[in-house]
Amino acid sequence: MIEITEIKKIADAARINLTAEEERELQGYLSQMLANFDKLRSIDTEQVAATIYPIAVESVLREDQVETSLDIECVLSNAPESVKGYFRVPRIMEE
Amino acid sequence: MGLSKYSVTQLQSKLEQQQITSREIVESYLQKIEQSNNNAFITVTADLALQMADESDQRRKEGRLLSSWDGIPIAIKDNISTDGIKTTAASKMLADYIPPYDATVVSKIKAAGLPIIGKTNMDEFGMGSSNETSAFGRTLNPVDPTRVPGGSSGGSAAAVAGSEVPWSIGSDTGGSIRQPAAFCGVVGLKPTYGRVSRYGLFAYAPSLDHIGPITKDVQSAAALLQIIAGSDYYDATVAKQPVPDYTQALQVDVTNLKLGLAKEYFAGLNSEIKSAIMQAINVLASAGAEVTEISLPMADYVNDCCLLLSCAEASSSLARFDGVRYGLRVTGTDSVEMFKNTRAAGFGPEVKRRILLGTHLLSAANYQKYYAQAQKVRTLIIQDFAKAFAKVDVIVAPTTPTTAFEFGSKIDPQEMYKSDFYTMAANLTGIPAISLPCGTDTQNLPIGIQLMGKHFSEETLLRTAYTLQELNSKQVKNND
């Protein structure tokens, strides 16, 4: 069973606050899902290349020309808080 | 019922013969939506739809139609961006989000002259198989209101099945077009990966996401695919293959078509579903198709492989929802606290589960063991299907292990994930797959049959599906 301390680390990495009850539920869920996924680990994939996309894709290039994009007004139209053309957010603390 | 009983083809014909107007069609569907309790729609765009209908009628008068389906209204799943129309992904996170641009499929739909009647309900961010995770309430299955319509495109499927709209657009990451189509008794097509641009679709798992049609019949699925398929400047993963005329595929002809039945799919299958599928196979065999048994040895690994990859990708795709640029913001003493508070309040439980699982799978300690391994297992699954398609043209399978289940009957997330058992392979491999109705069980619940083909073989799939549909309906007519 995954430890609660591990769950807290995952929640921190995912930037989601969890209640104590949610943490406990997740212990069960994550442990069970990983146990299922462990079945995949026994498959021999030594000589197998990874699939990233299911069809062949190549990098798509374009001419290095300036093109129009969204108006600033559109970009800010859903902003919870904006000022002078910027998104405004609470201060960013340095660790 | 009014005009809502007509198929797309019938509406097209009546418009052409000027027996009805686009406005009358839209008004009829708006009335049906108003009278419905199904909660298939999150947003109904009545004024817009009527305005677009009037424009269509004007174009028709002036002989400058945009397409042969000009004026036939459509509904769009609420994870696809519509300029100026609220698009929520059925999440509190985006409850008031209004996109400032159209998804490419929406641009194409507008360019064909289809009035947009509304945005359909869904499982939150596409994560679910029953429409029960929506933050805007459950959608009822029109066939039986005590049962789920399936998910995550449950609203799109229910709206078509309930005649609230003649056709709709859904998305499919593990079965989310095909499974609700099967549960509601309509047609659902997941095209080949890259056949339809994903620009403007809220990403859940970018290597598994697809957009496709949900319709009443195979011919309108072909027509809608025609409208939305094609290359796109804004999607780097879109295919460059030219788009054929899919309506040419609508022939009753399966002579010498090789159908494959995977023994792994039929072992332990619900007997009523098995019986309906075997009956459909017999119909196709009688019409000249050859039936071969094939094997898909990796079948038991498909679900776990798809879930693992989709949760990992989801943790990345949904990282953008942080309260900064759009959507919900729950503030905090600093930005990090704001991210954590916002995401705690904005996401529902299933979305949180999958993001956290995905985050854990991508951590340094787990990446090689799980994620990298799953990417390789994906290759083996693709090889399974490639070997099968060396022998057969179309793989026939059930769409779902059960018919529509009751609300609240799958509380354990893992029970819910099993509903996509037969559909996830087509997402991992990118192959096209269509589900169409092939009968009902003893409770009168629809059963879906799934046809899968090689990459870019939508024409073969549509021809096979059309043949089955037409032969079955001829049979029903003969029996009456």
Coordinates of C-alpha atoms in Angstrom, one line a residue:
Chain A
M1 CA 0.0 0.0 0.0
I2 CA 1.4 3.4 -0.9
E3 CA 2.2 5.5 2.1
I4 CA 0.3 8.7 3.0
T5 CA 3.6 10.6 2.9
E6 CA 4.0 9.5 -0.8
I7 CA 0.4 10.6 -1.5
K8 CA 1.1 14.0 -0.1
K9 CA 4.2 14.3 -2.4
I10 CA 2.2 13.3 -5.4
A11 CA -0.5 15.8 -4.6
D12 CA 2.1 18.5 -4.1
A13 CA 3.7 17.6 -7.5
A14 CA 0.2 17.7 -9.1
R15 CA -0.5 21.0 -7.4
I16 CA -3.8 19.8 -5.9
N17 CA -4.8 20.2 -2.3
L18 CA -6.4 17.0 -0.9
T19 CA -8.5 16.5 2.3
A20 CA -7.4 13.7 4.6
E21 CA -10.3 11.6 3.4
E22 CA -9.3 12.1 -0.3
E23 CA -5.7 11.1 0.6
R24 CA -6.9 7.8 2.2
E25 CA -9.1 7.0 -0.8
L26 CA -6.2 7.7 -3.2
Q27 CA -4.0 5.3 -1.3
G28 CA -6.4 2.5 -2.1
Y29 CA -7.0 3.7 -5.7
L30 CA -3.3 4.2 -6.6
S31 CA -2.3 1.0 -4.9
Q32 CA -4.9 -1.0 -6.8
M33 CA -4.2 0.6 -10.2
L34 CA -0.4 0.0 -9.8
A35 CA -1.1 -3.6 -9.0
N36 CA -3.0 -3.8 -12.2
F37 CA -0.3 -2.1 -14.2
D38 CA 2.3 -4.4 -12.7
K39 CA 0.9 -7.1 -15.1
L40 CA 2.4 -5.0 -18.0
R41 CA 5.8 -5.1 -16.4
S42 CA 6.2 -8.9 -17.0
I43 CA 5.9 -8.5 -20.7
D44 CA 9.2 -8.8 -22.6
T45 CA 9.8 -5.5 -24.4
E46 CA 13.6 -5.8 -24.7
Q47 CA 13.6 -5.5 -28.5
V48 CA 10.6 -3.3 -28.8
A49 CA 10.6 0.4 -29.7
A50 CA 8.2 2.7 -27.9
T51 CA 5.2 4.1 -29.7
I52 CA 4.6 7.9 -29.2
Y53 CA 1.9 8.4 -31.8
P54 CA -0.1 5.6 -33.4
I55 CA 0.5 7.0 -37.0
A56 CA 3.7 8.3 -38.5
V57 CA 4.1 11.9 -37.7
E58 CA 6.9 14.2 -38.8
S59 CA 7.8 17.6 -37.5
V60 CA 5.8 20.2 -39.3
L61 CA 7.7 23.3 -40.3
R62 CA 6.5 26.6 -41.7
E63 CA 8.1 29.7 -43.2
D64 CA 9.6 32.0 -40.6
Q65 CA 7.1 34.7 -41.2
V66 CA 5.2 36.8 -38.6
E67 CA 1.5 35.9 -38.6
T68 CA -1.4 37.4 -36.8
S69 CA -2.5 35.8 -33.6
L70 CA -5.2 36.4 -31.1
D71 CA -5.9 40.0 -30.0
I72 CA -4.7 40.8 -26.5
E73 CA -8.4 41.5 -25.6
C74 CA -9.4 38.0 -26.6
V75 CA -6.4 36.5 -24.7
L76 CA -7.4 38.3 -21.5
S77 CA -11.2 37.8 -22.0
N78 CA -11.3 34.9 -19.6
A79 CA -8.7 36.1 -17.2
P80 CA -9.7 35.9 -13.5
E81 CA -7.6 39.1 -13.0
S82 CA -5.8 41.2 -15.5
V83 CA -4.1 44.6 -15.4
K84 CA -2.6 46.7 -18.2
G85 CA -2.5 43.7 -20.6
Y86 CA -1.0 41.2 -18.1
F87 CA -2.5 38.3 -16.2
R88 CA -2.4 39.2 -12.5
V89 CA -1.5 36.5 -10.0
P90 CA -0.7 36.3 -6.3
R91 CA 3.0 36.8 -5.6
I92 CA 5.4 34.0 -6.5
M93 CA 7.4 32.9 -3.5
E94 CA 10.9 31.8 -3.9
E95 CA 11.8 28.6 -2.1
Chain B
M1 CA -42.5 14.6 -32.9
G2 CA -42.7 17.1 -35.8
L3 CA -39.6 17.4 -38.0
S4 CA -37.3 15.7 -35.4
K5 CA -38.3 12.3 -36.5
Y6 CA -36.5 12.7 -39.9
S7 CA -33.1 11.5 -40.7
V8 CA -30.4 13.8 -42.1
T9 CA -31.1 12.4 -45.6
Q10 CA -34.8 13.1 -45.3
L11 CA -34.2 16.6 -44.0
Q12 CA -31.8 17.2 -46.9
S13 CA -34.4 16.1 -49.4
K14 CA -37.2 18.2 -47.8
L15 CA -35.0 21.3 -47.8
E16 CA -34.0 20.7 -51.5
Q17 CA -37.6 20.4 -52.4
Q18 CA -38.5 23.5 -50.4
Q19 CA -41.0 21.6 -48.3
I20 CA -39.5 23.0 -45.2
T21 CA -37.0 25.6 -44.1
S22 CA -34.0 25.4 -42.0
R23 CA -35.7 27.7 -39.5
E24 CA -38.6 25.2 -39.2
I25 CA -36.2 22.4 -38.6
V26 CA -34.3 24.3 -35.9
E27 CA -37.6 25.4 -34.2
S28 CA -38.7 21.8 -34.2
Y29 CA -35.6 20.5 -32.5
L30 CA -35.5 23.4 -30.0
Q31 CA -39.0 22.4 -29.0
K32 CA -38.0 18.8 -28.6
I33 CA -35.0 19.9 -26.4
E34 CA -37.3 22.1 -24.3
Q35 CA -39.7 19.2 -23.7
S36 CA -36.9 16.8 -22.8
N37 CA -35.8 15.7 -19.3
N38 CA -32.6 14.0 -20.6
N39 CA -30.2 16.8 -19.7
A40 CA -28.3 16.0 -22.9
F41 CA -27.3 19.7 -23.3
I42 CA -25.2 21.9 -21.1
T43 CA -25.8 25.0 -23.3
V44 CA -28.6 25.4 -25.9
T45 CA -27.7 28.2 -28.4
A46 CA -31.3 28.9 -29.6
D47 CA -30.8 32.4 -30.9
L48 CA -27.6 31.5 -32.7
A49 CA -29.1 28.4 -34.2
L50 CA -32.1 30.4 -35.5
Q51 CA -29.9 33.1 -36.9
M52 CA -27.7 30.5 -38.6
A53 CA -30.9 28.8 -39.9
D54 CA -32.2 32.1 -41.4
E55 CA -28.8 32.7 -43.1
S56 CA -29.0 29.2 -44.5
D57 CA -32.6 29.8 -45.8
Q58 CA -31.4 33.1 -47.4
R59 CA -28.5 31.3 -49.1
R60 CA -30.9 28.6 -50.4
K61 CA -33.1 31.4 -51.9
E62 CA -30.1 32.9 -53.6
G63 CA -28.8 29.6 -54.9
R64 CA -25.4 29.8 -53.0
L65 CA -25.5 26.9 -50.6
L66 CA -22.3 26.2 -48.7
S67 CA -22.8 22.4 -48.9
S68 CA -25.5 19.8 -49.6
W69 CA -26.2 19.7 -45.8
D70 CA -26.6 23.5 -45.5
G71 CA -29.2 24.2 -42.9
I72 CA -29.3 20.9 -40.9
P73 CA -28.5 21.7 -37.3
I74 CA -25.9 19.9 -35.2
A75 CA -24.8 19.6 -31.6
I76 CA -21.2 19.6 -30.4
K77 CA -19.7 18.0 -27.4
D78 CA -18.8 20.5 -24.7
N79 CA -15.0 19.8 -24.8
I80 CA -14.7 21.3 -28.3
S81 CA -14.1 25.1 -28.5
T82 CA -16.8 27.3 -30.0
D83 CA -16.0 30.9 -30.4
G84 CA -18.2 33.0 -28.1
I85 CA -20.1 30.0 -26.8
K86 CA -19.4 28.8 -23.3
T87 CA -17.4 25.6 -23.4
T88 CA -17.1 23.8 -20.0
A89 CA -15.8 20.3 -20.5
A90 CA -18.6 19.6 -18.0
S91 CA -16.2 20.9 -15.2
K92 CA -16.5 23.5 -12.5
M93 CA -13.0 24.5 -13.6
L94 CA -14.4 25.9 -16.9
A95 CA -18.0 26.7 -15.9
D96 CA -17.8 30.2 -17.3
Y97 CA -15.1 29.8 -19.9
I98 CA -15.9 31.3 -23.3
P99 CA -13.4 30.3 -26.0
P100 CA -12.1 33.2 -28.2
Y101 CA -11.7 30.8 -31.2
D102 CA -13.4 27.9 -33.0
A103 CA -12.0 24.4 -33.1
T104 CA -11.1 23.4 -36.7
V105 CA -14.1 21.0 -36.7
V106 CA -16.4 23.8 -35.7
S107 CA -14.9 26.1 -38.5
K108 CA -15.6 23.3 -41.0
I109 CA -19.1 22.7 -39.7
K110 CA -19.8 26.5 -40.0
A111 CA -18.3 26.5 -43.5
A112 CA -20.8 23.7 -44.5
G113 CA -23.6 25.9 -43.2
L114 CA -24.8 23.7 -40.3
P115 CA -26.6 25.7 -37.5
I116 CA -25.1 25.0 -34.1
I117 CA -27.9 24.1 -31.7
G118 CA -26.0 23.6 -28.5
K119 CA -23.1 22.0 -26.5
T120 CA -23.7 18.6 -25.2
N121 CA -23.2 17.1 -21.7
M122 CA -20.3 14.7 -21.1
D123 CA -18.2 13.1 -18.4
E124 CA -15.9 15.8 -16.9
F125 CA -12.9 16.3 -19.3
G126 CA -13.8 13.1 -21.1
M127 CA -13.0 11.0 -18.0
G128 CA -15.8 8.5 -17.6
S129 CA -18.0 6.0 -19.3
S130 CA -21.5 6.9 -18.1
N131 CA -21.8 10.8 -18.1
E132 CA -22.1 10.5 -14.3
T133 CA -19.0 12.6 -13.6
S134 CA -20.4 15.7 -15.2
A135 CA -20.5 18.8 -13.0
F136 CA -23.8 19.7 -14.7
G137 CA -25.8 16.6 -13.7
R138 CA -26.3 13.2 -15.3
T139 CA -27.7 12.7 -18.8
L140 CA -30.6 10.2 -19.1
N141 CA -30.5 7.4 -21.7
P142 CA -33.6 8.1 -23.9
V143 CA -34.2 4.4 -24.3
D144 CA -34.5 3.9 -20.5
P145 CA -34.2 6.9 -18.2
T146 CA -33.0 4.8 -15.2
R147 CA -29.9 4.0 -17.2
V148 CA -26.8 5.8 -18.3
P149 CA -26.4 6.9 -21.9
G150 CA -22.7 5.9 -21.7
G151 CA -19.8 8.3 -21.8
S152 CA -17.9 10.4 -22.1
S153 CA -19.9 11.6 -25.2
G154 CA -23.2 10.7 -23.4
G155 CA -24.9 14.0 -24.2
S156 CA -24.1 13.8 -27.9
A157 CA -25.4 10.2 -28.1
A158 CA -28.5 10.9 -26.0
A159 CA -29.3 14.0 -28.0
V160 CA -29.3 12.0 -31.3
A161 CA -31.1 9.0 -29.8
G162 CA -33.7 11.2 -28.3
S163 CA -34.2 13.1 -31.6
E164 CA -33.2 16.4 -30.0
V165 CA -30.7 16.9 -32.9
P166 CA -30.2 14.9 -36.1
W167 CA -26.5 14.5 -35.7
S168 CA -23.7 15.4 -33.3
I169 CA -19.9 15.5 -32.7
G170 CA -18.2 13.6 -30.0
S171 CA -14.7 12.7 -28.9
D172 CA -13.1 9.3 -28.1
T173 CA -10.0 8.6 -26.0
G174 CA -10.8 5.0 -24.9
G175 CA -14.3 4.5 -26.4
S176 CA -16.1 7.7 -25.7
I177 CA -17.9 7.9 -29.0
R178 CA -18.6 4.2 -29.6
Q179 CA -19.7 3.1 -26.2
P180 CA -22.4 5.7 -25.7
A181 CA -23.5 5.1 -29.3
A182 CA -23.9 1.4 -28.5
F183 CA -25.8 2.2 -25.2
C184 CA -28.2 4.6 -26.9
G185 CA -28.8 2.6 -30.1
V186 CA -27.1 5.0 -32.6
V187 CA -24.1 5.1 -34.8
G188 CA -20.7 6.3 -33.5
L189 CA -17.5 6.5 -35.6
K190 CA -14.0 7.0 -34.3
P191 CA -11.9 7.8 -37.4
T192 CA -8.2 7.0 -37.9
Y193 CA -5.9 9.0 -35.7
G194 CA -5.1 12.2 -37.6
R195 CA -8.0 11.9 -40.0
V196 CA -9.8 14.8 -38.1
S197 CA -8.0 17.8 -36.6
R198 CA -7.9 18.0 -32.8
Y199 CA -7.2 21.7 -32.8
G200 CA -9.7 23.2 -30.3
L201 CA -10.5 19.9 -28.6
F202 CA -9.6 20.1 -24.9
A203 CA -6.8 17.6 -24.7
Y204 CA -7.2 14.7 -22.4
A205 CA -4.6 12.3 -23.8
P206 CA -3.2 13.7 -27.1
S207 CA -1.9 10.4 -28.5
L208 CA -5.3 8.7 -27.9
D209 CA -7.9 11.5 -28.4
H210 CA -10.0 11.5 -31.5
I211 CA -13.0 13.6 -32.7
G212 CA -15.8 11.9 -34.7
P213 CA -19.5 11.7 -35.6
I214 CA -22.5 10.3 -33.6
T215 CA -25.5 10.0 -35.9
K216 CA -28.7 8.1 -36.4
D217 CA -27.5 6.1 -39.4
V218 CA -24.4 5.2 -41.3
Q219 CA -25.0 7.5 -44.2
S220 CA -25.0 10.6 -42.0
A221 CA -21.9 9.4 -40.2
A222 CA -20.2 9.3 -43.7
A223 CA -21.5 12.8 -44.5
L224 CA -20.4 14.3 -41.2
L225 CA -16.9 12.6 -41.5
Q226 CA -16.7 14.2 -45.0
I227 CA -17.4 17.6 -43.5
I228 CA -14.9 17.4 -40.6
A229 CA -12.0 15.3 -42.1
G230 CA -8.9 16.7 -43.6
S231 CA -5.5 18.3 -42.9
D232 CA -5.2 21.4 -40.8
Y233 CA -2.5 24.0 -40.3
Y234 CA -3.2 24.2 -36.6
D235 CA -2.7 20.4 -35.8
A236 CA 0.8 19.1 -36.3
T237 CA -0.4 15.5 -35.9
V238 CA -3.1 15.7 -38.6
A239 CA -2.8 13.3 -41.5
K240 CA -1.8 14.5 -45.0
Q241 CA -3.7 11.7 -46.7
P242 CA -6.3 13.1 -49.1
V243 CA -9.9 12.8 -48.0
P244 CA -11.9 10.5 -50.3
D245 CA -15.6 10.9 -51.0
Y246 CA -17.0 8.9 -48.1
T247 CA -20.5 9.0 -49.5
Q248 CA -19.3 6.8 -52.4
A249 CA -18.7 4.1 -49.8
L250 CA -22.4 3.8 -49.1
Q251 CA -23.0 0.6 -51.2
V252 CA -24.6 -2.6 -50.2
D253 CA -21.7 -4.9 -51.1
V254 CA -19.5 -7.1 -48.9
T255 CA -18.5 -9.6 -51.6
N256 CA -15.2 -11.3 -50.7
L257 CA -14.8 -8.9 -47.7
K258 CA -12.7 -10.8 -45.1
L259 CA -14.1 -10.4 -41.6
G260 CA -12.1 -11.4 -38.6
L261 CA -13.4 -12.6 -35.3
A262 CA -10.9 -12.5 -32.4
K263 CA -11.4 -15.5 -30.1
E264 CA -10.3 -13.4 -27.2
Y265 CA -13.2 -11.1 -27.7
F266 CA -15.9 -13.8 -27.7
A267 CA -14.8 -15.8 -24.7
G268 CA -16.9 -15.1 -21.7
L269 CA -19.1 -12.5 -23.7
N270 CA -22.6 -11.9 -22.5
S271 CA -24.8 -14.4 -24.3
E272 CA -27.4 -11.9 -25.6
I273 CA -24.7 -9.6 -27.0
K274 CA -22.9 -12.6 -28.5
S275 CA -26.1 -13.8 -30.1
A276 CA -26.9 -10.4 -31.7
I277 CA -23.3 -10.1 -33.0
M278 CA -23.3 -13.6 -34.5
Q279 CA -26.6 -12.8 -36.2
A280 CA -25.1 -9.7 -37.7
I281 CA -22.1 -11.7 -38.9
N282 CA -24.4 -14.2 -40.5
V283 CA -26.2 -11.5 -42.4
L284 CA -22.8 -10.3 -43.7
A285 CA -21.7 -13.8 -44.5
S286 CA -24.9 -14.5 -46.4
A287 CA -24.2 -11.4 -48.4
G288 CA -20.8 -12.7 -49.5
A289 CA -18.4 -11.8 -46.7
E290 CA -15.9 -14.5 -45.5
V291 CA -15.5 -15.0 -41.8
T292 CA -12.1 -16.0 -40.3
E293 CA -11.1 -16.6 -36.7
I294 CA -8.1 -14.5 -35.7
S295 CA -6.2 -14.0 -32.5
L296 CA -5.3 -10.9 -30.6
P297 CA -3.0 -12.3 -28.0
M298 CA -2.4 -8.9 -26.3
A299 CA -6.1 -8.4 -25.7
D300 CA -5.9 -8.7 -21.9
Y301 CA -3.3 -6.0 -21.7
V302 CA -5.1 -3.4 -23.7
N303 CA -7.1 -1.9 -20.9
D304 CA -4.3 -1.4 -18.5
C305 CA -2.0 -0.1 -21.2
C306 CA -4.5 2.5 -22.4
L307 CA -5.4 3.6 -18.9
L308 CA -1.8 3.9 -17.9
L309 CA -0.9 6.0 -20.9
S310 CA -4.1 8.1 -20.8
C311 CA -3.7 9.0 -17.1
A312 CA 0.0 9.9 -17.7
E313 CA -0.9 12.1 -20.6
A314 CA -3.9 13.6 -18.7
S315 CA -1.7 14.7 -15.9
S316 CA 0.2 16.8 -18.4
S317 CA -2.8 18.0 -20.4
L318 CA -4.6 19.2 -17.4
A319 CA -1.6 21.0 -15.8
R320 CA -2.7 24.1 -17.7
F321 CA -5.7 24.6 -15.4
D322 CA -4.1 26.6 -12.7
G323 CA -6.3 29.7 -12.2
V324 CA -3.9 32.0 -14.1
R325 CA -5.2 32.7 -17.6
Y326 CA -8.8 31.3 -17.7
G327 CA -11.3 29.2 -15.8
L328 CA -11.9 29.1 -12.1
R329 CA -9.5 30.8 -9.7
V330 CA -9.5 30.2 -5.9
T331 CA -6.8 32.5 -4.7
G332 CA -4.1 31.8 -2.1
T333 CA -1.3 33.5 -0.2
D334 CA 1.0 32.9 -3.2
S335 CA 0.7 31.5 -6.7
V336 CA 1.4 27.9 -5.7
E337 CA -1.3 28.0 -3.1
M338 CA -3.6 29.4 -5.7
F339 CA -2.8 26.5 -8.1
K340 CA -3.5 24.0 -5.3
N341 CA -6.7 25.6 -4.2
T342 CA -8.0 26.2 -7.7
R343 CA -7.4 22.6 -8.8
A344 CA -8.9 21.2 -5.6
A345 CA -12.1 23.1 -6.1
G346 CA -12.3 22.9 -9.9
F347 CA -11.7 19.2 -10.6
G348 CA -14.2 16.4 -9.7
P349 CA -13.0 13.2 -7.9
E350 CA -12.5 11.1 -11.1
V351 CA -10.4 13.8 -12.7
K352 CA -8.3 14.2 -9.6
R353 CA -7.8 10.4 -9.4
R354 CA -6.5 10.2 -12.9
I355 CA -4.3 13.3 -12.7
L356 CA -2.7 12.0 -9.5
L357 CA -2.2 8.5 -10.9
G358 CA -0.6 10.0 -14.0
T359 CA 1.6 12.2 -12.0
H360 CA 2.8 9.2 -10.0
L361 CA 3.4 7.1 -13.1
L362 CA 5.6 9.9 -14.6
S363 CA 7.7 10.4 -11.5
A364 CA 11.4 9.6 -11.8
A365 CA 11.1 6.4 -9.8
N366 CA 8.2 5.1 -11.9
Y367 CA 8.7 6.4 -15.4
Q368 CA 10.7 3.5 -16.8
K369 CA 8.8 0.8 -15.0
Y370 CA 5.4 1.9 -16.0
Y371 CA 5.1 4.7 -18.6
A372 CA 8.0 3.7 -20.8
Q373 CA 7.0 0.1 -20.6
A374 CA 3.4 0.9 -21.5
Q375 CA 4.7 2.7 -24.6
K376 CA 6.4 -0.5 -25.7
V377 CA 3.4 -2.7 -24.9
R378 CA 1.5 -0.3 -27.1
T379 CA 3.8 -1.2 -29.9
L380 CA 3.1 -4.9 -29.3
I381 CA -0.6 -4.3 -29.4
I382 CA -0.2 -2.4 -32.7
Q383 CA 1.7 -5.4 -34.1
D384 CA -1.1 -7.7 -33.0
F385 CA -3.5 -5.8 -35.1
A386 CA -1.1 -5.5 -38.0
K387 CA -0.8 -9.3 -38.1
A388 CA -4.6 -9.6 -38.0
F389 CA -5.0 -7.2 -40.8
A390 CA -2.6 -9.2 -43.0
K391 CA -5.4 -11.8 -43.0
V392 CA -8.6 -9.9 -42.8
D393 CA -10.1 -6.5 -43.9
V394 CA -12.4 -5.8 -41.0
I395 CA -12.3 -7.0 -37.4
V396 CA -15.8 -7.6 -35.9
A397 CA -16.2 -7.2 -32.2
P398 CA -18.7 -6.3 -29.5
T399 CA -18.7 -2.6 -28.7
T400 CA -19.4 -3.1 -25.0
P401 CA -19.4 -6.0 -22.5
T402 CA -22.9 -5.1 -21.3
T403 CA -25.8 -3.0 -22.4
A404 CA -26.6 0.3 -20.7
F405 CA -26.2 -0.1 -16.9
E406 CA -28.2 1.6 -14.2
F407 CA -27.1 4.9 -12.7
G408 CA -24.9 4.4 -9.6
S409 CA -24.3 0.8 -10.3
K410 CA -20.6 1.1 -11.0
I411 CA -19.2 3.0 -8.0
D412 CA -15.8 1.3 -8.1
P413 CA -13.8 3.2 -10.8
Q414 CA -12.3 -0.1 -11.9
E415 CA -15.7 -1.6 -12.7
M416 CA -16.4 1.5 -14.8
Y417 CA -13.1 1.2 -16.7
K418 CA -14.2 -2.4 -17.8
S419 CA -16.9 -0.8 -19.9
D420 CA -14.3 0.2 -22.5
F421 CA -12.8 -3.3 -22.8
Y422 CA -13.4 -3.7 -26.5
T423 CA -13.0 -0.1 -27.5
M424 CA -9.6 0.9 -26.1
A425 CA -7.5 -1.0 -28.7
A426 CA -8.6 1.3 -31.5
N427 CA -7.3 4.3 -29.5
L428 CA -3.9 2.7 -28.8
T429 CA -3.5 1.6 -32.4
G430 CA -5.2 4.7 -34.0
I431 CA -7.3 2.4 -36.3
P432 CA -10.7 3.5 -37.3
A433 CA -13.7 1.9 -35.6
I434 CA -17.5 2.3 -35.9
S435 CA -20.3 1.1 -33.7
L436 CA -23.8 0.6 -35.0
P437 CA -26.9 -1.0 -33.5
C438 CA -27.4 -4.7 -34.2
G439 CA -30.4 -5.6 -32.0
T440 CA -31.7 -5.3 -28.5
D441 CA -31.5 -7.5 -25.4
T442 CA -34.5 -8.9 -23.5
Q443 CA -34.9 -5.6 -21.7
N444 CA -35.1 -3.8 -25.0
L445 CA -31.7 -2.2 -24.5
P446 CA -29.6 -1.5 -27.6
I447 CA -26.7 -3.7 -28.5
G448 CA -23.8 -2.3 -30.6
I449 CA -21.6 -4.1 -33.0
Q450 CA -18.1 -2.7 -33.6
L451 CA -16.2 -2.9 -36.9
M452 CA -12.5 -2.0 -36.9
G453 CA -10.3 -1.5 -40.0
K454 CA -6.8 -0.6 -41.1
H455 CA -5.6 3.0 -40.9
F456 CA -7.5 5.2 -43.3
S457 CA -9.9 2.4 -44.3
E458 CA -13.0 4.4 -43.3
E459 CA -14.5 3.7 -46.7
T460 CA -14.4 -0.1 -46.1
L461 CA -15.9 0.3 -42.6
L462 CA -18.7 2.6 -43.8
R463 CA -19.5 0.2 -46.7
T464 CA -19.6 -2.8 -44.3
A465 CA -21.7 -0.9 -41.8
Y466 CA -24.0 0.4 -44.4
T467 CA -24.5 -3.1 -45.8
L468 CA -25.4 -4.4 -42.4
Q469 CA -27.7 -1.5 -41.7
E470 CA -29.6 -1.9 -45.0
L471 CA -29.8 -5.7 -44.9
N472 CA -31.0 -5.6 -41.3
S473 CA -33.7 -2.9 -42.0
K474 CA -34.8 -4.9 -45.1
Q475 CA -35.2 -7.9 -42.7
V476 CA -37.2 -5.8 -40.3
K477 CA -39.5 -4.6 -43.1
N478 CA -39.9 -8.2 -44.3
N479 CA -40.9 -9.3 -40.8
D480 CA -43.5 -6.6 -40.4

